[in-house]
Amino acid sequence: RENRKWVLENAKDKKVLNLFSYTSGFSVLSALGQAKEIDTVDVSQNFIEWSKRNFEINQVLSSESYRFWVQDCLFFLKMSVKKEKKWDLIICDPPTFGRSKNGVFQIEKNFDELLQNIFTCTEKQGRILFSLNFEKWNQQYLINKVEKALKEKKFAIEKTPFQSLDFDFPHYDHLMKSLFISRL
């Protein structure tokens, strides 16, 4: 909830990419926050249709600046790197595991490639909002993975807004891990 609120308050005039978009909560809030462009990507046609309905339900008018892509996110990123396409804000909330016609996605196996391609597609001074619900990794492990994957790049890691107490049980390790990665 806090990450979505942050996007609403910080999307103005930004080019936004929402990867693994599911039903596009982040894309809708980017539009409501007056992003200038939004690309929404998910491998599922059903989720993209659901995303479009969520734009309508939230009275976000259709625009040529709002694009929906039924595509494997790794493939989309590889093509974006080739075309030198860049965004000011990239939101990535990948699943732990997923299947597509292009193969199997596993966060443990594909993390470095995913993050390196996302970073390449981020404008200078742009930000990545990366969140993950993988129960085998804690926040520090995620930070260590980011530092290793981007070791030769110029970036800064920042904390995301504190997640409200009702998100997880207070005395347990938080399942939700998120952070900002700023391209310097």
Short mmCIF file of C-alpha atoms in Angstrom, two decimals:
data_model
loop_
_atom_site.label_atom_id
_atom_site.label_comp_id
_atom_site.label_asym_id
_atom_site.label_seq_id
_atom_site.Cartn_x
_atom_site.Cartn_y
_atom_site.Cartn_z
CA ARG A 1 0.00 0.00 0.00
CA GLU A 2 2.77 2.45 0.92
CA ASN A 3 4.67 1.74 -2.31
CA ARG A 4 1.52 2.37 -4.37
CA LYS A 5 0.96 5.64 -2.51
CA TRP A 6 4.58 6.62 -3.22
CA VAL A 7 4.06 5.95 -6.95
CA LEU A 8 0.89 8.07 -6.99
CA GLU A 9 2.80 10.96 -5.42
CA ASN A 10 5.95 10.63 -7.56
CA ALA A 11 4.83 9.66 -11.08
CA LYS A 12 4.11 13.16 -12.38
CA ASP A 13 5.66 13.77 -15.81
CA LYS A 14 7.58 10.47 -15.67
CA LYS A 15 7.89 7.69 -18.21
CA VAL A 16 6.86 4.60 -16.22
CA LEU A 17 7.37 0.90 -16.93
CA ASN A 18 5.40 -1.62 -14.86
CA LEU A 19 6.79 -5.14 -15.23
CA PHE A 20 4.95 -8.28 -14.08
CA SER A 21 1.99 -5.92 -13.80
CA TYR A 22 -0.68 -8.42 -12.77
CA THR A 23 -3.82 -6.21 -12.58
CA SER A 24 -1.86 -2.94 -12.93
CA GLY A 25 -2.37 -1.23 -9.60
CA PHE A 26 0.95 0.58 -10.09
CA SER A 27 0.06 1.55 -13.67
CA VAL A 28 -3.32 2.96 -12.63
CA LEU A 29 -1.72 4.98 -9.85
CA SER A 30 0.96 6.21 -12.25
CA ALA A 31 -1.79 7.48 -14.54
CA LEU A 32 -3.68 9.09 -11.65
CA GLY A 33 -0.37 10.64 -10.60
CA GLN A 34 -0.04 12.20 -14.09
CA ALA A 35 2.76 10.11 -15.56
CA LYS A 36 3.45 11.21 -19.12
CA GLU A 37 3.88 7.65 -20.45
CA ILE A 38 3.08 4.22 -19.03
CA ASP A 39 4.08 0.83 -20.40
CA THR A 40 2.37 -2.09 -18.68
CA VAL A 41 3.80 -5.57 -19.28
CA ASP A 42 2.52 -8.99 -18.25
CA VAL A 43 2.75 -12.38 -19.91
CA SER A 44 -0.97 -13.04 -19.35
CA GLN A 45 -3.56 -11.74 -21.82
CA ASN A 46 -6.19 -12.12 -19.07
CA PHE A 47 -4.23 -9.88 -16.70
CA ILE A 48 -3.70 -7.26 -19.40
CA GLU A 49 -7.45 -7.23 -20.11
CA TRP A 50 -8.08 -6.94 -16.38
CA SER A 51 -5.57 -4.08 -16.30
CA LYS A 52 -7.42 -2.21 -19.03
CA ARG A 53 -10.67 -2.66 -17.08
CA ASN A 54 -8.97 -1.28 -13.96
CA PHE A 55 -8.01 1.83 -15.93
CA GLU A 56 -11.68 2.23 -16.92
CA ILE A 57 -13.01 1.57 -13.40
CA ASN A 58 -10.66 4.26 -12.07
CA GLN A 59 -11.83 6.64 -14.81
CA VAL A 60 -8.42 6.88 -16.41
CA LEU A 61 -9.07 7.99 -19.97
CA SER A 62 -7.52 5.97 -22.74
CA SER A 63 -4.39 7.55 -24.14
CA GLU A 64 -1.77 6.75 -26.76
CA SER A 65 0.71 7.28 -23.92
CA TYR A 66 -0.67 4.24 -22.05
CA ARG A 67 0.51 1.05 -23.68
CA PHE A 68 -0.26 -2.55 -22.69
CA TRP A 69 2.03 -5.41 -23.68
CA VAL A 70 1.21 -9.11 -23.48
CA GLN A 71 4.78 -10.30 -23.34
CA ASP A 72 7.33 -12.14 -21.27
CA CYS A 73 9.04 -9.43 -19.19
CA LEU A 74 12.58 -10.71 -19.78
CA PHE A 75 11.96 -10.74 -23.54
CA PHE A 76 10.40 -7.26 -23.37
CA LEU A 77 13.46 -5.95 -21.52
CA LYS A 78 15.90 -7.54 -23.98
CA MET A 79 14.07 -5.89 -26.88
CA SER A 80 13.99 -2.57 -24.99
CA VAL A 81 17.75 -2.76 -24.42
CA LYS A 82 18.29 -3.37 -28.16
CA LYS A 83 16.04 -0.40 -29.01
CA GLU A 84 17.71 1.73 -26.30
CA LYS A 85 14.31 2.43 -24.74
CA LYS A 86 14.49 4.02 -21.28
CA TRP A 87 12.09 4.96 -18.48
CA ASP A 88 12.29 7.34 -15.52
CA LEU A 89 10.59 4.91 -13.15
CA ILE A 90 10.55 1.15 -13.50
CA ILE A 91 8.38 -0.90 -11.16
CA CYS A 92 9.21 -4.57 -10.86
CA ASP A 93 7.36 -6.95 -8.57
CA PRO A 94 8.28 -10.33 -10.06
CA PRO A 95 6.87 -13.69 -9.07
CA THR A 96 9.12 -16.25 -7.46
CA PHE A 97 8.28 -18.67 -10.28
CA GLY A 98 6.33 -18.44 -13.52
CA ARG A 99 5.87 -20.16 -16.87
CA SER A 100 5.46 -18.65 -20.31
CA LYS A 101 5.78 -19.83 -23.89
CA ASN A 102 9.39 -18.58 -23.72
CA GLY A 103 10.23 -20.82 -20.78
CA VAL A 104 10.30 -20.76 -17.02
CA PHE A 105 11.06 -17.72 -14.87
CA GLN A 106 12.71 -18.34 -11.50
CA ILE A 107 13.79 -15.41 -9.38
CA GLU A 108 16.78 -17.34 -8.02
CA LYS A 109 17.99 -18.14 -11.53
CA ASN A 110 16.93 -15.00 -13.44
CA PHE A 111 17.50 -12.24 -10.88
CA ASP A 112 20.84 -10.92 -12.21
CA GLU A 113 19.70 -10.85 -15.83
CA LEU A 114 16.40 -9.23 -14.88
CA LEU A 115 18.00 -6.51 -12.77
CA GLN A 116 20.82 -5.78 -15.22
CA ASN A 117 18.34 -5.30 -18.06
CA ILE A 118 16.07 -3.15 -15.90
CA PHE A 119 19.04 -0.99 -14.92
CA THR A 120 20.07 -0.58 -18.57
CA CYS A 121 16.52 0.61 -19.34
CA THR A 122 16.52 3.17 -16.52
CA GLU A 123 17.23 6.81 -17.38
CA LYS A 124 20.09 8.53 -15.57
CA GLN A 125 18.69 9.82 -12.28
CA GLY A 126 15.81 7.37 -12.78
CA ARG A 127 14.54 4.96 -10.16
CA ILE A 128 13.64 1.33 -9.91
CA LEU A 129 11.05 0.24 -7.37
CA PHE A 130 11.85 -3.41 -6.84
CA SER A 131 9.69 -5.52 -4.58
CA LEU A 132 9.67 -9.22 -3.91
CA ASN A 133 7.70 -11.71 -1.83
CA PHE A 134 10.22 -14.55 -2.05
CA GLU A 135 10.23 -16.09 1.42
CA LYS A 136 13.79 -17.48 1.16
CA TRP A 137 15.30 -13.97 0.91
CA ASN A 138 15.24 -11.30 3.57
CA GLN A 139 15.76 -7.57 2.96
CA GLN A 140 19.52 -7.71 3.50
CA TYR A 141 19.90 -10.68 1.17
CA LEU A 142 18.00 -8.74 -1.52
CA ILE A 143 20.30 -5.75 -1.03
CA ASN A 144 23.35 -8.02 -1.31
CA LYS A 145 21.96 -9.55 -4.53
CA VAL A 146 21.40 -6.07 -6.01
CA GLU A 147 24.92 -4.95 -5.09
CA LYS A 148 26.42 -8.07 -6.66
CA ALA A 149 24.32 -7.89 -9.85
CA LEU A 150 25.10 -4.19 -10.40
CA LYS A 151 28.64 -4.14 -8.98
CA GLU A 152 30.12 -2.26 -11.94
CA LYS A 153 27.30 0.29 -12.21
CA LYS A 154 26.73 3.63 -10.50
CA PHE A 155 23.65 3.35 -8.30
CA ALA A 156 22.28 3.99 -4.84
CA ILE A 157 19.93 1.83 -2.81
CA GLU A 158 17.28 3.54 -0.72
CA LYS A 159 14.63 2.27 1.63
CA THR A 160 11.05 2.31 0.45
CA PRO A 161 8.31 3.72 2.69
CA PHE A 162 7.71 1.70 5.84
CA GLN A 163 5.06 -0.92 5.18
CA SER A 164 2.00 -0.53 7.39
CA LEU A 165 1.85 -2.88 10.35
CA ASP A 166 -1.16 -4.69 8.98
CA PHE A 167 0.88 -5.89 5.99
CA ASP A 168 2.69 -8.69 7.85
CA PHE A 169 2.57 -10.05 11.35
CA PRO A 170 4.69 -7.72 13.52
CA HIS A 171 7.05 -10.31 15.04
CA TYR A 172 7.81 -12.27 11.87
CA ASP A 173 10.29 -11.62 9.10
CA HIS A 174 8.51 -9.55 6.51
CA LEU A 175 7.55 -11.52 3.44
CA MET A 176 7.42 -8.31 1.40
CA LYS A 177 10.82 -6.84 0.61
CA SER A 178 11.16 -3.67 -1.41
CA LEU A 179 13.73 -1.04 -2.20
CA PHE A 180 14.53 1.79 -4.54
CA ILE A 181 17.53 1.58 -6.81
CA SER A 182 18.52 4.97 -8.20
CA ARG A 183 20.68 5.19 -11.29
CA LEU A 184 23.38 7.79 -10.76
#
